PDB file of C-alpha atoms in Angstrom:
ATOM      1  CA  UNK A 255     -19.711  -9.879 -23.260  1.00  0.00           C
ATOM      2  CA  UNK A 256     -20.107  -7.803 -20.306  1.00  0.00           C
ATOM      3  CA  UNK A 257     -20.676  -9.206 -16.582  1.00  0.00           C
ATOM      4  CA  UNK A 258     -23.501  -8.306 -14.450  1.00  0.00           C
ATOM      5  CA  UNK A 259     -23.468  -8.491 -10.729  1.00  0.00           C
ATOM      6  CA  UNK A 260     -26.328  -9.266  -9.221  1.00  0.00           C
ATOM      7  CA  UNK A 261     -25.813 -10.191  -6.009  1.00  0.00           C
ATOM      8  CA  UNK A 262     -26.639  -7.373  -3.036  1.00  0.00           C
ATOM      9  CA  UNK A 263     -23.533  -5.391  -1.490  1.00  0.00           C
ATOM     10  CA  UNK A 264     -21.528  -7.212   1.202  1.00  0.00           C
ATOM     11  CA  UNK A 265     -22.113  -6.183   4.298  1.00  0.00           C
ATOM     12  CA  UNK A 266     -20.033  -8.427   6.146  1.00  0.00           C
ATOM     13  CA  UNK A 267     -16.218  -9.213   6.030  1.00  0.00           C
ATOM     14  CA  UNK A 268     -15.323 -12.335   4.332  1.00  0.00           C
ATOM     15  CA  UNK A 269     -12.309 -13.726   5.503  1.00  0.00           C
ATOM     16  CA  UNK A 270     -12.642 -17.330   2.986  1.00  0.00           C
ATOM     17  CA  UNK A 271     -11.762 -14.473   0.134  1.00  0.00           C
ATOM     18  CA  UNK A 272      -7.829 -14.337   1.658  1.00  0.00           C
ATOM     19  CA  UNK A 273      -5.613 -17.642   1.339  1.00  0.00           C
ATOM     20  CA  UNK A 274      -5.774 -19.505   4.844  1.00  0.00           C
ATOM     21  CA  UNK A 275      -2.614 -18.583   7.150  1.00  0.00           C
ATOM     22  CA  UNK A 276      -1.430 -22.122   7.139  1.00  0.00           C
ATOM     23  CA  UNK A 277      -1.018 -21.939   2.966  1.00  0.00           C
ATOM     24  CA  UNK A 278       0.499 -18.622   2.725  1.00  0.00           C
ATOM     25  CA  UNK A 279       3.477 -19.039   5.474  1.00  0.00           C
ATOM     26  CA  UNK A 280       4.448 -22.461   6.606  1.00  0.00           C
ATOM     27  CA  UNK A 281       4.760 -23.088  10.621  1.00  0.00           C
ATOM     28  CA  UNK A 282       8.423 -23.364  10.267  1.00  0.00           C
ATOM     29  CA  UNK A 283       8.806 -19.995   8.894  1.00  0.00           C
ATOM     30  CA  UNK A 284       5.765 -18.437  11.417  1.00  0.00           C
ATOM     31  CA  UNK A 285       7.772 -20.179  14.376  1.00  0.00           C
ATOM     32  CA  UNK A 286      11.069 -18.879  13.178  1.00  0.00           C
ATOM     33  CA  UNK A 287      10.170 -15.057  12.441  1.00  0.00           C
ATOM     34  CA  UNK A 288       8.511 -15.290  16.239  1.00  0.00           C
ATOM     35  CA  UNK A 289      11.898 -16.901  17.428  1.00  0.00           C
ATOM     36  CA  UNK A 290      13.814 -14.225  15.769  1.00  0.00           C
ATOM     37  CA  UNK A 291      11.869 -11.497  17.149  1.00  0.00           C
ATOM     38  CA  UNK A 292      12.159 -12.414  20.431  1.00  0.00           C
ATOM     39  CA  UNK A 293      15.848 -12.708  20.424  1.00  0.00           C
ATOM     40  CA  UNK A 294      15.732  -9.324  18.896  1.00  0.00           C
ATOM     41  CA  UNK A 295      13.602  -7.722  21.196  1.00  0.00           C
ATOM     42  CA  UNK A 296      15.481  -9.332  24.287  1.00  0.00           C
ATOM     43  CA  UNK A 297      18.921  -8.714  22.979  1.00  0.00           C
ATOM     44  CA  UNK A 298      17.370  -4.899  22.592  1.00  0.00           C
ATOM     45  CA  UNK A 299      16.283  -4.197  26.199  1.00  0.00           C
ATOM     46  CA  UNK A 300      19.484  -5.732  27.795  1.00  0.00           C
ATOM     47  CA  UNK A 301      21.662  -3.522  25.517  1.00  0.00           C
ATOM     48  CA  UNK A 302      19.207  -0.298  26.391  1.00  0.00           C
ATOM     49  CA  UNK A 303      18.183  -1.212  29.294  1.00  0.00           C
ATOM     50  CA  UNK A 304      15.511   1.012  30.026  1.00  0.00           C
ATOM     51  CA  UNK A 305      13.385   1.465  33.478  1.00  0.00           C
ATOM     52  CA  UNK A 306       9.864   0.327  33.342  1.00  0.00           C
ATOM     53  CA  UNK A 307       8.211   3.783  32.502  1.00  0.00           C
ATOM     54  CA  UNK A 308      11.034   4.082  29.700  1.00  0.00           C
ATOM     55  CA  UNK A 309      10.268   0.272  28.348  1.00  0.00           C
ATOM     56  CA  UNK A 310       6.274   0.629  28.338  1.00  0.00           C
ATOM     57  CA  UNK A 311       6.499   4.048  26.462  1.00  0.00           C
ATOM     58  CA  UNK A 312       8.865   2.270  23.500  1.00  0.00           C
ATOM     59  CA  UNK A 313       6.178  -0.652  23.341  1.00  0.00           C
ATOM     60  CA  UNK A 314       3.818   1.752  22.935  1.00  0.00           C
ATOM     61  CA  UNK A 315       5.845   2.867  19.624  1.00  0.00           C
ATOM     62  CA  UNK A 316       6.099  -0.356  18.556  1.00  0.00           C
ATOM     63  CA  UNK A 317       2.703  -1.418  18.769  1.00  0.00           C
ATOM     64  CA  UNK A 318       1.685   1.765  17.122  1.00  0.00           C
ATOM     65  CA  UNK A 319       4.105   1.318  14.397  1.00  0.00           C
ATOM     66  CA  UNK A 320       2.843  -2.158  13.575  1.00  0.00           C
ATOM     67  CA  UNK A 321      -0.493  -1.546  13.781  1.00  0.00           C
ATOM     68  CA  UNK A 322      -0.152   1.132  11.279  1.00  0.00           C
ATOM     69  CA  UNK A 323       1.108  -1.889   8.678  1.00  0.00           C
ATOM     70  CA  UNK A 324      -0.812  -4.479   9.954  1.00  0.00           C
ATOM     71  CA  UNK A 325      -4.455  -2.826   9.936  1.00  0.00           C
ATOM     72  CA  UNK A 326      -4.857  -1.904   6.652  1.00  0.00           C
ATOM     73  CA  UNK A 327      -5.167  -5.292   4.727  1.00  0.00           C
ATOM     74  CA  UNK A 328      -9.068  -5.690   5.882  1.00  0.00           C
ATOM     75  CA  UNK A 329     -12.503  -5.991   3.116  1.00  0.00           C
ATOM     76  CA  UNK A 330     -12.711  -2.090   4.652  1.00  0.00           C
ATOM     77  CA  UNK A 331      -9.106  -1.129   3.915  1.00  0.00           C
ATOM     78  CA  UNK A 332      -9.539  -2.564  -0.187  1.00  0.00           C
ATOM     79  CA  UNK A 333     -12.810  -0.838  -0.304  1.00  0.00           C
ATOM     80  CA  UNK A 334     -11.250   2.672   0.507  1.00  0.00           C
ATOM     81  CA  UNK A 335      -9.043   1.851  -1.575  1.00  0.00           C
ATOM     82  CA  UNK A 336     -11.347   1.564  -4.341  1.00  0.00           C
ATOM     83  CA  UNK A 337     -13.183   4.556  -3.957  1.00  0.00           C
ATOM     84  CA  UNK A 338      -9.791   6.642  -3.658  1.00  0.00           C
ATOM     85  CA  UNK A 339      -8.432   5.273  -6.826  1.00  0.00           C
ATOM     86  CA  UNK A 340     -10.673   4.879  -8.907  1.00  0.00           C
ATOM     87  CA  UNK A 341     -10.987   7.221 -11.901  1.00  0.00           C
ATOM     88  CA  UNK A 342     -13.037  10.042 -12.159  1.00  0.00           C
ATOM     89  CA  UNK A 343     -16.431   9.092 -13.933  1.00  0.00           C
ATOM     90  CA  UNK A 344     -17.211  10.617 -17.178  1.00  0.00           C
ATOM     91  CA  UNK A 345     -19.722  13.330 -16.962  1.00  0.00           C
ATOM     92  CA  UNK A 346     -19.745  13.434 -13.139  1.00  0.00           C
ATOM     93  CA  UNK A 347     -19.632  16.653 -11.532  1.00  0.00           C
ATOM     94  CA  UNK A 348     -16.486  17.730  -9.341  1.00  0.00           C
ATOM     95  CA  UNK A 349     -12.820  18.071  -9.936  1.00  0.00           C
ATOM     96  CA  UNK A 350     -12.018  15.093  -7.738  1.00  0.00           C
ATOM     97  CA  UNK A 351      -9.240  12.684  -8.722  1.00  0.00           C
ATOM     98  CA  UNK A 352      -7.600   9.794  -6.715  1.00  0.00           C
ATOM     99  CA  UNK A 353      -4.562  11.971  -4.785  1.00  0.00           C
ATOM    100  CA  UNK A 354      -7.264  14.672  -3.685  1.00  0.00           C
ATOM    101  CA  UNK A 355      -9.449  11.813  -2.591  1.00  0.00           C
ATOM    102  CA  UNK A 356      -6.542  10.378  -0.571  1.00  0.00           C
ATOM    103  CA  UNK A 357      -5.717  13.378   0.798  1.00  0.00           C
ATOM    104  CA  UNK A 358      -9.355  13.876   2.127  1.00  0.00           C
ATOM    105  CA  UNK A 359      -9.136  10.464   3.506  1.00  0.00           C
ATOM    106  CA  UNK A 360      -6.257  11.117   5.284  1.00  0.00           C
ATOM    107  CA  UNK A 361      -7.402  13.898   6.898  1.00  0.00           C
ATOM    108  CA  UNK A 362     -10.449  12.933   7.798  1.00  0.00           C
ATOM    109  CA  UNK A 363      -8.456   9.652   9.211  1.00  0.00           C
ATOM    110  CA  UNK A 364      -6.393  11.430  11.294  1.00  0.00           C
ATOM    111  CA  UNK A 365      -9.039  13.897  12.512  1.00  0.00           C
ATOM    112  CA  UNK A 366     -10.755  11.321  14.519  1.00  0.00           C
ATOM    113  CA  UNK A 367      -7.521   8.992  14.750  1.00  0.00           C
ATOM    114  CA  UNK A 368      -5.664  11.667  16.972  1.00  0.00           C
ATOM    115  CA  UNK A 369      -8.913  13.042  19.044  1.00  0.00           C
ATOM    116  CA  UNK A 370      -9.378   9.021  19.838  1.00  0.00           C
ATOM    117  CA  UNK A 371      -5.906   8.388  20.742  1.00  0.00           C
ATOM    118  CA  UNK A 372      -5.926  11.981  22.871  1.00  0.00           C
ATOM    119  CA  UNK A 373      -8.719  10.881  24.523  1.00  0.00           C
ATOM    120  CA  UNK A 374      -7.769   7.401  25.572  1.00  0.00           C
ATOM    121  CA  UNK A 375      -4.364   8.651  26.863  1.00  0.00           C
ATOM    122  CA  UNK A 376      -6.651  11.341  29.042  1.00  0.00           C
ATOM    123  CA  UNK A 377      -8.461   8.346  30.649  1.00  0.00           C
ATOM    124  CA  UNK A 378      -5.316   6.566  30.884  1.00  0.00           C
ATOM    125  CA  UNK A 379      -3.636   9.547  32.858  1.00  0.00           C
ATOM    126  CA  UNK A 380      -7.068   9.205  35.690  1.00  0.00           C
ATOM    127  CA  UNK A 381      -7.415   5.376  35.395  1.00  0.00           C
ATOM    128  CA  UNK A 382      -3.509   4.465  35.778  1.00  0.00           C
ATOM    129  CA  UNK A 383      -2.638   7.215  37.776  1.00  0.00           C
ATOM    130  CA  UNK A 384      -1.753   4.849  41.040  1.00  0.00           C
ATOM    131  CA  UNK A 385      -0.689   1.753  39.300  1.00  0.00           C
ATOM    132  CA  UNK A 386       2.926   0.501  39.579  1.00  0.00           C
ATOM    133  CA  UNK A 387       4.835   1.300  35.747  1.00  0.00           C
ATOM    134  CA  UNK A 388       6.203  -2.494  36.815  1.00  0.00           C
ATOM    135  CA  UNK A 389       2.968  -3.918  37.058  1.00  0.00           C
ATOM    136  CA  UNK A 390       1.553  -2.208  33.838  1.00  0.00           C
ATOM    137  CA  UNK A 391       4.601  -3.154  31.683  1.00  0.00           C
ATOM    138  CA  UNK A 392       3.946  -6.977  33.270  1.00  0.00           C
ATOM    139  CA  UNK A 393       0.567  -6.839  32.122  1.00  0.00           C
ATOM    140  CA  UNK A 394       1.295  -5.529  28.827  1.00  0.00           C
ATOM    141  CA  UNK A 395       3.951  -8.092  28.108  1.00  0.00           C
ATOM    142  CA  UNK A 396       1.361 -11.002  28.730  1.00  0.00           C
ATOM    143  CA  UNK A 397      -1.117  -9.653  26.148  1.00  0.00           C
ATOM    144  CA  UNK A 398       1.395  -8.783  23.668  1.00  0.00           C
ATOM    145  CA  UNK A 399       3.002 -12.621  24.043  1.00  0.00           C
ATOM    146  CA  UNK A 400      -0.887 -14.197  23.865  1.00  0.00           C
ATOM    147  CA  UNK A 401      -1.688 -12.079  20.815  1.00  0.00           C
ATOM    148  CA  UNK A 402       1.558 -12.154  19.027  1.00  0.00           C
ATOM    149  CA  UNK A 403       1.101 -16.221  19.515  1.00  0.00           C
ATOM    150  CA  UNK A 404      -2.469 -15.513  18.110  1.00  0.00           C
ATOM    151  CA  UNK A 405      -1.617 -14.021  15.072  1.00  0.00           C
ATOM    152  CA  UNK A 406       1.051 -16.851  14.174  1.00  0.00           C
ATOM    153  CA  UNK A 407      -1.960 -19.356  14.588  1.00  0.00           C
ATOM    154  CA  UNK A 408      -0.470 -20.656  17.703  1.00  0.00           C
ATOM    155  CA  UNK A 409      -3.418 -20.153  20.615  1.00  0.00           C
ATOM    156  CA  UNK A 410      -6.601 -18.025  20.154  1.00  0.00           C
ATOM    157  CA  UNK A 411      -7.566 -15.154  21.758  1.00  0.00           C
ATOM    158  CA  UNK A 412     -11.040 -13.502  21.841  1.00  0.00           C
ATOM    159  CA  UNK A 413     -11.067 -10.159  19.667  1.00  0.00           C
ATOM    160  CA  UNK A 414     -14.139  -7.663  20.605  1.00  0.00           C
ATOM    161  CA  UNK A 415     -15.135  -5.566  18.044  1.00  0.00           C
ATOM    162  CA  UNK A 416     -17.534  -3.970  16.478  1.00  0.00           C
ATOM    163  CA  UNK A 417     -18.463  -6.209  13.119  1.00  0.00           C
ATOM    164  CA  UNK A 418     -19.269  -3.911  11.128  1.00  0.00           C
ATOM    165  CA  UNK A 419     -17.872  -3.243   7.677  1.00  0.00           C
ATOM    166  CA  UNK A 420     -17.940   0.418   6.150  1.00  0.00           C
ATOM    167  CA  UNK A 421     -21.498   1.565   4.716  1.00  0.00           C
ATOM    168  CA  UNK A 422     -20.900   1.325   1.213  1.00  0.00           C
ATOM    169  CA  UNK A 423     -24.247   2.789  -0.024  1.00  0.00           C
ATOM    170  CA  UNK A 424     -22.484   5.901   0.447  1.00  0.00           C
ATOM    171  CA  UNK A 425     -20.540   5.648  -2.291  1.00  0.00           C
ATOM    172  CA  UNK A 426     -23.732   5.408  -4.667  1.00  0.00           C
ATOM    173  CA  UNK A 427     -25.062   9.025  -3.039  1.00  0.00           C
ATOM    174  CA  UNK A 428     -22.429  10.903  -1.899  1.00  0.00           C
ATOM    175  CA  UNK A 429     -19.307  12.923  -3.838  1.00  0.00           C
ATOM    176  CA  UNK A 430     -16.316  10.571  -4.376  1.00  0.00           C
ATOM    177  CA  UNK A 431     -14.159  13.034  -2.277  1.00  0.00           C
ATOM    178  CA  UNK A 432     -17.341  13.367   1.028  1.00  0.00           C
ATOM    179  CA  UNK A 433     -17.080   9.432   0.743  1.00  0.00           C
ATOM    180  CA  UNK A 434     -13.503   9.255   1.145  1.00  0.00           C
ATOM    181  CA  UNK A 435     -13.759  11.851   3.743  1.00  0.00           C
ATOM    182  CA  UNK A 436     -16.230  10.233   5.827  1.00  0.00           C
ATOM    183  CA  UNK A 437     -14.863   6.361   5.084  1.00  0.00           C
ATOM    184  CA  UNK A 438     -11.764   8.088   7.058  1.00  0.00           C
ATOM    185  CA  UNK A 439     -13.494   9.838  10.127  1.00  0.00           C
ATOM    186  CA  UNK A 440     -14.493   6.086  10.257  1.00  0.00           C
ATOM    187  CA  UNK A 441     -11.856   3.990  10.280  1.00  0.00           C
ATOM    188  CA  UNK A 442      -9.437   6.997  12.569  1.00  0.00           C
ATOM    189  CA  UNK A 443     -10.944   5.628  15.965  1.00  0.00           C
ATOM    190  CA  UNK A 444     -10.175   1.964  14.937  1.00  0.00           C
ATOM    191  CA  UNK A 445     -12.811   0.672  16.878  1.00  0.00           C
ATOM    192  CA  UNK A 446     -16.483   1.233  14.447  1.00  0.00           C
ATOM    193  CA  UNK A 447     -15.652  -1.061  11.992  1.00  0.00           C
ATOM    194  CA  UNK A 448     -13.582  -4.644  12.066  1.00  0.00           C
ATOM    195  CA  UNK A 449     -10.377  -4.655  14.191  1.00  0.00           C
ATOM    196  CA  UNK A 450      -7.756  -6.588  11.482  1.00  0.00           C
ATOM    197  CA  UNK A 451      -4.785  -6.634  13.784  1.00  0.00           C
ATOM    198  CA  UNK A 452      -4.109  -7.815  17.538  1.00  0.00           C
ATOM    199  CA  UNK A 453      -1.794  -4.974  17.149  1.00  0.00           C
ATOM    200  CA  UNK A 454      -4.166  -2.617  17.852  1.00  0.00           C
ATOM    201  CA  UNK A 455      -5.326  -4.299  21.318  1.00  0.00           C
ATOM    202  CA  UNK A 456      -1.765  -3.388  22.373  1.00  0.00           C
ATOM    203  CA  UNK A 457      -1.401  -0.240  21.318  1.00  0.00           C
ATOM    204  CA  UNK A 458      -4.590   0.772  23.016  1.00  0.00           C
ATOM    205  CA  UNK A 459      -3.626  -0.979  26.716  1.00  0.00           C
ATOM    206  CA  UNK A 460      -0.268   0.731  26.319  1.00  0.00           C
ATOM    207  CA  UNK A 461      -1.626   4.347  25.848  1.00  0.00           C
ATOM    208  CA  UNK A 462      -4.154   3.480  28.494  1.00  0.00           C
ATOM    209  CA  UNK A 463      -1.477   2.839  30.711  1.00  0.00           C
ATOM    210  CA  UNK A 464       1.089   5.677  30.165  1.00  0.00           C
ATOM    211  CA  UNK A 465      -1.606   7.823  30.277  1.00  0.00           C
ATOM    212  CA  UNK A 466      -0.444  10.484  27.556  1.00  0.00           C
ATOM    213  CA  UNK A 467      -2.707  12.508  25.644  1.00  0.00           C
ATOM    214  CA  UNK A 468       0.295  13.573  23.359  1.00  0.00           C
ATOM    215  CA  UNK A 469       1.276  10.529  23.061  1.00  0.00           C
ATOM    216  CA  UNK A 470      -1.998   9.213  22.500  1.00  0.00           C
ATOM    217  CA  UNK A 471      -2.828  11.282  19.656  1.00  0.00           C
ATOM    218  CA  UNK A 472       0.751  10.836  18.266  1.00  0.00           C
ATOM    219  CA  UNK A 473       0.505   6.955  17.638  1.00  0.00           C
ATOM    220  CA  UNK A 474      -3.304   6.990  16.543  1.00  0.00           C
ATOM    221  CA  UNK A 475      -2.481   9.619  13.790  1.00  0.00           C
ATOM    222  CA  UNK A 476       0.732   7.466  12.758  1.00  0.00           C
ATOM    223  CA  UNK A 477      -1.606   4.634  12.326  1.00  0.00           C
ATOM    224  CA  UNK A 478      -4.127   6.740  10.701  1.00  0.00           C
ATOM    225  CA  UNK A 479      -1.987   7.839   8.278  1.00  0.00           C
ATOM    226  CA  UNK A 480      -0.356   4.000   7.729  1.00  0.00           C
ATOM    227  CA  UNK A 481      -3.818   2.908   6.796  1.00  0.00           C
ATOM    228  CA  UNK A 482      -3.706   4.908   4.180  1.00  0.00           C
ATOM    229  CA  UNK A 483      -1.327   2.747   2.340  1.00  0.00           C
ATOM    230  CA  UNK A 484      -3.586   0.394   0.624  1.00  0.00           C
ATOM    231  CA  UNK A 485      -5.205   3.621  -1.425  1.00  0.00           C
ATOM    232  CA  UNK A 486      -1.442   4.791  -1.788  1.00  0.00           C
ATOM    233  CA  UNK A 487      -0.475   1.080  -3.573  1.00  0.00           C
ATOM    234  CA  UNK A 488      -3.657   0.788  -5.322  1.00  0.00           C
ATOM    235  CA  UNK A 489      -2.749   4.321  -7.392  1.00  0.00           C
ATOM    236  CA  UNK A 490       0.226   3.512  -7.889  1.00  0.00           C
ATOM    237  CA  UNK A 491      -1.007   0.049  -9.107  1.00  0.00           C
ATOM    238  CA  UNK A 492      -3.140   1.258 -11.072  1.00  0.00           C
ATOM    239  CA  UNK A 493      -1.220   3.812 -12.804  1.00  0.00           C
ATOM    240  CA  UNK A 494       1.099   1.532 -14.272  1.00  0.00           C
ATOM    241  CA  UNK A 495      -1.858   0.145 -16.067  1.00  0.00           C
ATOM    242  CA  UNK A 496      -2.994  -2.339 -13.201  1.00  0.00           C
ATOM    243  CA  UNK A 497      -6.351  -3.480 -12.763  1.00  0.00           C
ATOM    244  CA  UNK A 498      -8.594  -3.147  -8.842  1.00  0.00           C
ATOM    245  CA  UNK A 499      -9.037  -6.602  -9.457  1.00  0.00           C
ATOM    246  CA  UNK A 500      -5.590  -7.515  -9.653  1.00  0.00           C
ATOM    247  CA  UNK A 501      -4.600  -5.653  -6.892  1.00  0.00           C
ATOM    248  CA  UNK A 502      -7.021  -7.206  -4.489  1.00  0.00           C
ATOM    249  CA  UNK A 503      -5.750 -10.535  -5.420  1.00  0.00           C
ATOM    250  CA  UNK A 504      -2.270  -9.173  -4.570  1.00  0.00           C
ATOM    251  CA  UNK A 505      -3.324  -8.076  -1.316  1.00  0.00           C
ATOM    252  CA  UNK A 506      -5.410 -10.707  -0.375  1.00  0.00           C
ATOM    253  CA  UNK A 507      -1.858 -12.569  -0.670  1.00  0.00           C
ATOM    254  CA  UNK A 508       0.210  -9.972   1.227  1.00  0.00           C
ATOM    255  CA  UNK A 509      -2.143  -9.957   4.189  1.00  0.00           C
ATOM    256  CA  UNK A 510      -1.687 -13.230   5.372  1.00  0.00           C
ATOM    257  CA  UNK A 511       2.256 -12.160   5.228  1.00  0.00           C
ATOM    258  CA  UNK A 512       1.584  -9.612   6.736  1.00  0.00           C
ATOM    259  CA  UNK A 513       0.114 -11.019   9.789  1.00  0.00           C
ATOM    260  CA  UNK A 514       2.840 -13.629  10.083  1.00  0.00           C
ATOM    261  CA  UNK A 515       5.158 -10.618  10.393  1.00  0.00           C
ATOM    262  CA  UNK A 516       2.752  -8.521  12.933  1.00  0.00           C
ATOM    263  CA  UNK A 517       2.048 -11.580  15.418  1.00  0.00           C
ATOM    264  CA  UNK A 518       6.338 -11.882  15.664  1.00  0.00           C
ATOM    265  CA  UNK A 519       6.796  -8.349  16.083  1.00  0.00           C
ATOM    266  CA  UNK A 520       3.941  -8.377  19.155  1.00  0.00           C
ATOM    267  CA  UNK A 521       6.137 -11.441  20.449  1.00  0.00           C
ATOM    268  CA  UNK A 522       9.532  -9.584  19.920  1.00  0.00           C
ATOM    269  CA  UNK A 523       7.798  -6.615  21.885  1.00  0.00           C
ATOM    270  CA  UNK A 524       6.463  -8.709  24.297  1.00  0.00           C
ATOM    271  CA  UNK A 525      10.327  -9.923  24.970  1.00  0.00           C
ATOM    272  CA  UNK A 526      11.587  -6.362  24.869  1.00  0.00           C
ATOM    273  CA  UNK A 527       8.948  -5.463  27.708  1.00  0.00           C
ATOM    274  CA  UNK A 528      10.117  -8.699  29.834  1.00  0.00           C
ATOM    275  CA  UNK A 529      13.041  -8.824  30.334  1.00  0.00           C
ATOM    276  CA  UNK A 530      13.193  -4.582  30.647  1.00  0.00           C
ATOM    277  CA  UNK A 531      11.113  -5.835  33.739  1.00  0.00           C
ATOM    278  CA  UNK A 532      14.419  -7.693  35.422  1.00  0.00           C
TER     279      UNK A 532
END
């Protein structure tokens, strides 16, 4: 017997879909991973003990580096990864198949990932010009503590974005590999679409205020090319005989997990920037 959907496309991400945070990692083991962290990131900036300028740079990293794992899990990353991996259609025109569609979703990530992150380091470099490295690294270290504790479930914190999920239309009128393409060029700036992670507050402040283009540009394509690692799993998922459907409910799992593990890292960070401070 064969399912029909008849419902109209979603246009809207649906968080009730994923487990709540509470019933995929207990408070004990939220609190703990955020206790750890911040031991960890302490115990790393007395050992290196790096000036302010130094400190705020290596946050930046950091951030970038888990926003690239943390960003990916959203209704937008799964439908990416559905048009990258799915198989080519039969009688459909086009020599397009999933590693070609990745690789034009990559590129058109990164495209608009690294002019973004360019950018905002440019406006950084005018904007934080006069501003004490001590003052920005203080600052920094107070958002990355409130949203860390955010993403553990411990306090809320507003999140401004744009709700809007990916335009999915597209993939009923356009080329599997121009939909892939474009679905990239959208999600590179991180800001069009629904912001998943904290993570990606704190990367932007810190490029704001080192104020590096290159550096800029470096972290956004790093998390450009992170968020392509839902399309990367789903391939591989689904060339060992694996089913979309299965793989959602798999990652539907793993992001709650996963945002245990991003809100201690911001915390660990947010120690590591501290106590660089003293």
């Amino acid at each position: 017997m064969t399912t029909v959907l008849t419902h109209e496309p979603i246009s809207t991400d649906l968080p009730d879909i994923r487990p709540t945070l509470a019933g995929a990692v207990s408070t004990t083991a939220r609190l703990g991973l955020a206790v750890g962290a911040a031991v960890a990131g302490a115990g790393a900036a007395t050992l290196a003990a790096p000036t302010a300028a130094t400190a705020l740079t290596a946050a930046v990293v950091g951030a970038g580096l888990v926003t690239s794992l943390a960003a990916n899990w959203s209704t937008c990353g799964m439908s990416v990864a559905g048009v990258v991996a799915a198989p080519k259609q039969p009688g459909r025109k086009g020599a397009s198949t999933p590693v070609r569609r990745l690789g034009w979703h990559a590129l058109g990530s990164v495209t608009t990932g690294a002019v973004t992150g360019a950018a905002l380091g440019a406006l950084g470099s005018v904007t934080a010009a006069n501003l004490s490295p001590l003052w920005l690294l203080f600052g920094w270290a107070v958002f990355a503590l409130a949203y860390g504790l955010h993403e553990i479930g411990v306090v809320s914190m507003p999140a401004p974005m744009r709700r809007q999920q990916l335009p999915r239309h597209l993939r009923r009128t356009m080329s599997p590999w121009k939909v892939s393409l474009l679905f990239g060029a959208i999600i590179g700036p991180g800001f069009l679409i629904f912001i998943r992670s904290s993570a990606y507050y704190l990367l932007v402040l810190g490029v704001l205020a080192v104020g590096s283009p290159a550096l800029g540009a470096a972290m956004f394509t790093v998390v450009s090319l992170g968020r392509c690692m839902p399309s990367v799993a789903a391939i591989a998922h689904t060339r060992r005989g694996g089913s979309m459907p299965g793989f959602l409910s798999v990652m539907c799992v793993v992001d709650r997990r996963v945002q245990a593990v991003t809100g201690a890292a911001l915390v660990g960070l947010a120690a590591f920037a501290a106590i660089s401070l003293i």
